[in-house]
Tab-separated table of N, CA, C and O in Angstrom:
chain	number	residue	atom	x	y	z
K	1099	MET	N	-13.095	-13.839	-11.431
K	1099	MET	CA	-11.802	-13.006	-11.810
K	1099	MET	C	-11.913	-12.411	-13.206
K	1099	MET	O	-12.247	-13.101	-14.110
K	1100	THR	N	-11.281	-11.416	-13.226
K	1100	THR	CA	-11.284	-10.504	-14.283
K	1100	THR	C	-9.865	-9.997	-14.497
K	1100	THR	O	-9.224	-9.592	-13.607
K	1101	LYS	N	-9.329	-10.132	-15.909
K	1101	LYS	CA	-8.009	-9.834	-16.326
K	1101	LYS	C	-8.107	-8.476	-17.195
K	1101	LYS	O	-8.815	-8.699	-18.010
K	1102	VAL	N	-7.417	-7.506	-16.893
K	1102	VAL	CA	-7.184	-6.230	-17.651
K	1102	VAL	C	-5.827	-5.871	-17.557
K	1102	VAL	O	-5.062	-6.220	-16.770
K	1103	GLY	N	-5.569	-4.996	-18.897
K	1103	GLY	CA	-4.395	-4.648	-18.986
K	1103	GLY	C	-4.282	-3.189	-18.089
K	1103	GLY	O	-5.331	-2.952	-17.775
K	1104	MET	N	-3.138	-2.667	-18.091
K	1104	MET	CA	-2.772	-1.506	-17.330
K	1104	MET	C	-3.698	-0.422	-17.975
K	1104	MET	O	-4.290	0.316	-17.111
K	1105	PHE	N	-3.536	-0.088	-19.191
K	1105	PHE	CA	-4.335	0.909	-19.723
K	1105	PHE	C	-6.059	0.971	-19.719
K	1105	PHE	O	-6.500	1.652	-19.235
K	1106	GLU	N	-6.180	-0.232	-19.755
K	1106	GLU	CA	-7.843	-0.444	-19.657
K	1106	GLU	C	-8.226	-0.503	-18.138
K	1106	GLU	O	-9.195	0.340	-17.810
K	1107	ALA	N	-7.431	-0.814	-17.222
K	1107	ALA	CA	-7.731	-0.645	-15.751
K	1107	ALA	C	-7.628	0.758	-15.435
K	1107	ALA	O	-8.618	1.325	-14.564
K	1108	LYS	N	-7.007	1.626	-15.985
K	1108	LYS	CA	-6.633	2.956	-15.721
K	1108	LYS	C	-8.006	3.930	-16.338
K	1108	LYS	O	-8.776	4.609	-15.740
K	1109	THR	N	-8.364	3.299	-17.674
K	1109	THR	CA	-9.428	4.160	-18.308
K	1109	THR	C	-10.968	3.657	-17.700
K	1109	THR	O	-11.796	4.420	-17.783
K	1110	HIS	N	-11.124	2.387	-17.199
K	1110	HIS	CA	-12.283	1.746	-16.748
K	1110	HIS	C	-12.322	1.688	-15.300
K	1110	HIS	O	-12.903	0.645	-14.798
K	1111	PHE	N	-11.569	2.331	-14.527
K	1111	PHE	CA	-11.612	1.851	-13.096
K	1111	PHE	C	-12.753	1.846	-12.329
K	1111	PHE	O	-12.987	0.784	-11.768
K	1112	SER	N	-13.649	2.978	-12.595
K	1112	SER	CA	-14.866	2.929	-12.020
K	1112	SER	C	-15.777	1.797	-12.268
K	1112	SER	O	-16.345	1.231	-11.407
K	1113	GLN	N	-15.811	1.211	-13.286
K	1113	GLN	CA	-16.499	0.349	-13.968
K	1113	GLN	C	-16.159	-1.111	-13.381
K	1113	GLN	O	-16.871	-2.121	-12.947
K	1114	LEU	N	-14.664	-1.282	-13.276
K	1114	LEU	CA	-14.202	-2.348	-12.379
K	1114	LEU	C	-14.565	-2.477	-11.028
K	1114	LEU	O	-14.872	-3.432	-10.471
K	1115	VAL	N	-14.523	-1.326	-10.331
K	1115	VAL	CA	-15.086	-1.154	-8.961
K	1115	VAL	C	-16.467	-1.608	-8.887
K	1115	VAL	O	-17.066	-2.453	-8.044
K	1116	ASP	N	-17.302	-0.962	-9.762
K	1116	ASP	CA	-18.704	-1.437	-9.725
K	1116	ASP	C	-18.893	-2.969	-10.093
K	1116	ASP	O	-19.775	-3.479	-9.429
K	1117	GLN	N	-18.042	-3.646	-10.824
K	1117	GLN	CA	-18.199	-5.220	-11.030
K	1117	GLN	C	-17.775	-5.826	-9.717
K	1117	GLN	O	-18.392	-6.662	-9.354
K	1118	LEU	N	-16.763	-5.354	-9.139
K	1118	LEU	CA	-16.400	-5.955	-7.535
K	1118	LEU	C	-17.623	-5.602	-6.651
K	1118	LEU	O	-18.151	-6.645	-5.871
K	1119	LEU	N	-18.327	-4.370	-6.521
K	1119	LEU	CA	-19.298	-4.209	-5.718
K	1119	LEU	C	-20.597	-5.039	-5.766
K	1119	LEU	O	-21.119	-5.517	-5.025
K	1120	SER	N	-20.973	-5.162	-7.225
K	1120	SER	CA	-22.137	-5.936	-7.604
K	1120	SER	C	-21.893	-7.540	-7.468
K	1120	SER	O	-22.691	-8.220	-7.572
K	1121	GLY	N	-20.669	-7.899	-7.190
K	1121	GLY	CA	-20.439	-9.467	-7.091
K	1121	GLY	C	-20.137	-10.129	-8.287
K	1121	GLY	O	-20.426	-11.338	-8.377
K	1122	GLN	N	-20.159	-9.186	-9.500
K	1122	GLN	CA	-19.868	-10.013	-10.732
K	1122	GLN	C	-18.649	-10.592	-10.958
K	1122	GLN	O	-18.293	-11.554	-11.698
K	1123	THR	N	-17.552	-10.146	-9.936
K	1123	THR	CA	-16.088	-10.752	-10.206
K	1123	THR	C	-15.898	-10.657	-8.618
K	1123	THR	O	-15.917	-9.988	-7.779
K	1124	GLU	N	-14.837	-11.682	-8.264
K	1124	GLU	CA	-14.143	-11.726	-7.059
K	1124	GLU	C	-12.998	-10.825	-6.950
K	1124	GLU	O	-13.129	-10.221	-5.852
K	1125	TYR	N	-12.147	-10.789	-7.842
K	1125	TYR	CA	-11.204	-9.878	-7.928
K	1125	TYR	C	-10.813	-9.403	-9.445
K	1125	TYR	O	-11.177	-10.159	-10.402
K	1126	VAL	N	-10.027	-8.346	-9.504
K	1126	VAL	CA	-9.567	-7.796	-10.733
K	1126	VAL	C	-8.074	-7.992	-10.789
K	1126	VAL	O	-7.429	-7.445	-10.020
K	1127	SER	N	-7.539	-8.758	-11.744
K	1127	SER	CA	-6.151	-8.718	-12.054
K	1127	SER	C	-5.582	-7.749	-12.964
K	1127	SER	O	-6.111	-7.927	-14.098
K	1128	VAL	N	-4.843	-6.846	-12.585
K	1128	VAL	CA	-4.247	-6.015	-13.635
K	1128	VAL	C	-2.740	-6.431	-14.068
K	1128	VAL	O	-1.996	-7.011	-13.439
K	1129	LEU	N	-2.807	-6.506	-15.465
K	1129	LEU	CA	-1.508	-7.179	-16.080
K	1129	LEU	C	-0.772	-6.025	-16.693
K	1129	LEU	O	-1.148	-4.963	-17.230
K	1130	ARG	N	0.621	-6.245	-16.618
K	1130	ARG	CA	1.562	-5.432	-17.317
K	1130	ARG	C	2.240	-6.381	-18.058
K	1130	ARG	O	3.055	-7.339	-17.811
K	1131	ARG	N	2.283	-6.135	-19.527
K	1131	ARG	CA	2.925	-6.985	-20.493
K	1131	ARG	C	2.425	-8.420	-20.409
K	1131	ARG	O	3.364	-9.181	-20.558
K	1132	GLY	N	1.189	-8.644	-20.070
K	1132	GLY	CA	0.615	-9.947	-20.077
K	1132	GLY	C	1.060	-10.670	-18.703
K	1132	GLY	O	0.418	-11.824	-18.319
K	1133	LYS	N	1.601	-10.104	-17.600
K	1133	LYS	CA	1.845	-10.516	-16.494
K	1133	LYS	C	1.208	-9.847	-15.245
K	1133	LYS	O	1.301	-8.644	-15.330
K	1134	PRO	N	0.480	-10.636	-14.464
K	1134	PRO	CA	-0.353	-9.898	-13.375
K	1134	PRO	C	0.649	-9.432	-12.566
K	1134	PRO	O	1.691	-9.749	-12.017
K	1135	VAL	N	0.359	-8.006	-12.093
K	1135	VAL	CA	1.060	-7.176	-11.233
K	1135	VAL	C	0.474	-6.716	-9.983
K	1135	VAL	O	0.962	-6.380	-8.818
K	1136	VAL	N	-0.802	-6.557	-10.317
K	1136	VAL	CA	-1.715	-5.847	-9.103
K	1136	VAL	C	-3.033	-6.602	-9.068
K	1136	VAL	O	-3.695	-7.015	-10.057
K	1137	ARG	N	-3.549	-6.856	-7.990
K	1137	ARG	CA	-4.865	-7.437	-7.529
K	1137	ARG	C	-5.784	-6.594	-6.862
K	1137	ARG	O	-5.166	-5.911	-5.818
K	1138	ILE	N	-7.048	-6.226	-7.546
K	1138	ILE	CA	-7.884	-5.300	-6.745
K	1138	ILE	C	-9.048	-6.132	-6.293
K	1138	ILE	O	-9.632	-6.875	-6.959
K	1139	VAL	N	-9.182	-5.951	-4.823
K	1139	VAL	CA	-10.063	-6.682	-4.333
K	1139	VAL	C	-11.128	-5.748	-3.341
K	1139	VAL	O	-10.454	-4.618	-3.128
K	1140	LEU	N	-12.198	-6.146	-2.885
K	1140	LEU	CA	-13.068	-5.297	-1.958
K	1140	LEU	C	-12.137	-5.351	-0.829
K	1140	LEU	O	-11.649	-6.309	-0.271
K	1141	GLU	N	-12.345	-4.095	0.058
K	1141	GLU	CA	-11.732	-4.060	1.393
K	1141	GLU	C	-12.234	-5.059	2.239
K	1141	GLU	O	-11.397	-5.560	3.033
K	1142	THR	N	-13.484	-5.535	2.135
K	1142	THR	CA	-14.141	-6.384	3.206
K	1142	THR	C	-13.608	-7.759	2.677
K	1142	THR	O	-13.360	-8.558	3.539
K	1143	GLN	N	-13.004	-8.135	1.578
K	1143	GLN	CA	-12.608	-9.205	1.028
K	1143	GLN	C	-10.909	-9.218	1.500
K	1143	GLN	O	-10.401	-10.453	1.630
K	1144	ALA	N	-10.371	-8.272	1.538
K	1144	ALA	CA	-8.868	-8.080	1.938
K	1144	ALA	C	-8.539	-8.781	3.193
K	1144	ALA	O	-7.270	-9.174	3.465
K	1145	GLY	N	-9.484	-8.689	4.098
K	1145	GLY	CA	-9.204	-9.363	5.384
K	1145	GLY	C	-8.593	-8.185	6.295
K	1145	GLY	O	-8.281	-7.016	5.887
K	1146	SER	N	-8.227	-8.815	7.595
K	1146	SER	CA	-7.542	-7.813	8.288
K	1146	SER	C	-5.907	-7.632	7.905
K	1146	SER	O	-5.473	-8.380	7.455
K	1147	THR	N	-5.499	-6.543	8.538
K	1147	THR	CA	-4.177	-6.056	7.980
K	1147	THR	C	-3.239	-7.287	8.760
K	1147	THR	O	-3.341	-7.591	9.906
K	1148	ARG	N	-2.235	-7.547	7.891
K	1148	ARG	CA	-1.341	-8.668	8.614
K	1148	ARG	C	-0.332	-7.946	9.614
K	1148	ARG	O	-0.053	-6.844	9.483
K	1149	ASP	N	-0.079	-8.790	10.464
K	1149	ASP	CA	1.183	-8.313	11.466
K	1149	ASP	C	2.607	-8.385	10.796
K	1149	ASP	O	2.887	-9.587	10.548
K	1150	LEU	N	3.202	-7.406	10.607
K	1150	LEU	CA	4.492	-7.350	9.927
K	1150	LEU	C	5.544	-7.551	10.693
K	1150	LEU	O	6.980	-7.719	10.270
K	1151	ARG	N	5.444	-7.651	11.875
K	1151	ARG	CA	6.578	-7.490	12.955
K	1151	ARG	C	7.380	-8.873	12.666
K	1151	ARG	O	8.796	-8.759	12.750
K	1152	PRO	N	7.027	-9.964	12.541
K	1152	PRO	CA	7.682	-11.088	12.386
K	1152	PRO	C	8.573	-11.097	11.178
K	1152	PRO	O	9.780	-11.278	11.240
K	1153	ILE	N	8.259	-10.317	10.026
K	1153	ILE	CA	8.809	-10.267	8.809
K	1153	ILE	C	10.250	-9.279	9.006
K	1153	ILE	O	11.258	-9.521	8.453
K	1154	TYR	N	10.055	-8.202	9.824
K	1154	TYR	CA	10.795	-7.038	9.803
K	1154	TYR	C	11.615	-7.249	11.210
K	1154	TYR	O	12.342	-6.294	11.436
K	1155	SER	N	11.276	-8.177	12.196
K	1155	SER	CA	12.203	-8.075	13.261
K	1155	SER	C	13.516	-8.198	13.206
K	1155	SER	O	14.062	-8.973	12.454
K	1156	GLY	N	14.211	-7.183	13.873
K	1156	GLY	CA	15.666	-7.254	13.958
K	1156	GLY	C	16.075	-6.422	12.555
K	1156	GLY	O	17.304	-6.049	12.736
K	1157	LYS	N	15.137	-5.825	11.558
K	1157	LYS	CA	15.774	-5.081	10.736
K	1157	LYS	C	15.262	-3.519	10.892
K	1157	LYS	O	15.898	-2.710	10.255
K	1158	ILE	N	14.496	-3.222	11.871
K	1158	ILE	CA	13.957	-1.923	11.925
K	1158	ILE	C	14.142	-1.504	13.524
K	1158	ILE	O	13.765	-1.988	14.326
K	1159	LYS	N	15.061	-0.577	13.540
K	1159	LYS	CA	15.379	-0.026	14.773
K	1159	LYS	C	14.474	0.984	15.178
K	1159	LYS	O	14.227	2.122	14.610
K	1160	GLU	N	13.877	1.022	16.524
K	1160	GLU	CA	12.959	1.873	16.824
K	1160	GLU	C	13.860	3.023	17.663
K	1160	GLU	O	14.598	2.467	18.572
K	1161	ARG	N	13.574	4.103	17.489
K	1161	ARG	CA	14.242	5.265	18.218
K	1161	ARG	C	13.567	6.123	18.870
K	1161	ARG	O	12.257	6.492	18.418
K	1162	ASN	N	13.588	6.702	19.928
K	1162	ASN	CA	13.002	7.684	20.548
K	1162	ASN	C	13.464	9.046	20.258
K	1162	ASN	O	14.352	9.706	20.683
K	1163	CYS	N	12.583	9.580	19.154
K	1163	CYS	CA	12.847	10.875	18.559
K	1163	CYS	C	11.811	11.907	19.165
K	1163	CYS	O	10.640	11.472	19.132
K	1164	ASP	N	12.278	12.893	19.504
K	1164	ASP	CA	11.357	14.067	19.974
K	1164	ASP	C	11.504	15.211	19.005
K	1164	ASP	O	12.395	15.872	19.069
K	1165	TRP	N	10.860	15.131	17.945
K	1165	TRP	CA	10.971	16.247	16.903
K	1165	TRP	C	10.665	17.589	17.274
K	1165	TRP	O	11.335	18.625	16.742
K	1166	PHE	N	9.977	17.854	18.383
K	1166	PHE	CA	9.825	19.047	18.903
K	1166	PHE	C	10.744	19.653	20.174
K	1166	PHE	O	10.039	20.298	20.801
K	1167	ALA	N	11.751	18.821	20.428
K	1167	ALA	CA	12.476	18.962	21.538
K	1167	ALA	C	13.049	20.417	21.585
K	1167	ALA	O	13.363	20.965	20.436
K	1168	ASP	N	13.516	20.935	22.640
K	1168	ASP	CA	14.206	22.244	22.802
K	1168	ASP	C	15.533	21.882	22.446
K	1168	ASP	O	16.086	21.207	22.970
K	1169	GLU	N	15.888	22.667	21.512
K	1169	GLU	CA	17.361	22.488	20.793
K	1169	GLU	C	18.493	23.337	21.340
K	1169	GLU	O	19.457	23.460	21.002
K	1170	SER	N	18.049	24.333	22.326
K	1170	SER	CA	18.872	25.146	23.119
K	1170	SER	C	20.180	24.505	23.744
K	1170	SER	O	21.174	25.128	23.820
K	1171	ASP	N	19.969	23.360	24.170
K	1171	ASP	CA	20.955	22.679	24.815
K	1171	ASP	C	21.976	22.085	23.777
K	1171	ASP	O	23.098	21.615	24.161
K	1172	LEU	N	21.681	21.979	22.587
K	1172	LEU	CA	22.533	21.531	21.662
K	1172	LEU	C	23.750	22.585	21.164
K	1172	LEU	O	24.865	22.292	20.457
K	1173	TRP	N	23.492	23.814	21.371
K	1173	TRP	CA	24.322	25.043	20.920
K	1173	TRP	C	25.029	25.493	22.101
K	1173	TRP	O	24.462	25.734	23.270
K	1174	GLU	N	26.521	25.739	22.010
K	1174	GLU	CA	27.227	26.249	22.989
K	1174	GLU	C	27.011	27.856	22.769
K	1174	GLU	O	26.996	28.279	21.702
K	1175	GLU	N	26.965	28.511	23.896
K	1175	GLU	CA	27.171	29.889	23.962
K	1175	GLU	C	28.430	30.507	23.826
K	1175	GLU	O	29.267	30.167	24.469
K	1176	ALA	N	28.518	31.437	22.999
K	1176	ALA	CA	29.960	32.098	22.776
K	1176	ALA	C	30.203	33.133	23.764
K	1176	ALA	O	29.528	33.586	24.252
């Protein structure tokens, strides 16, 4: 694990990525005012994407929208 400040992460991003690729570090923890806010890991270590449906079930309504539908039926003819 490597801990770096926000400014250092910005200025040395490519070097941090090289450290991850070479296996020198497992992940990079980016700090803001001394507190970790972001963790950078290799894509292969990040694992598969999580299924967020249980977290958001009932909170997102799915709608059938046809963005390219013919709008002529929405207007009344004068």
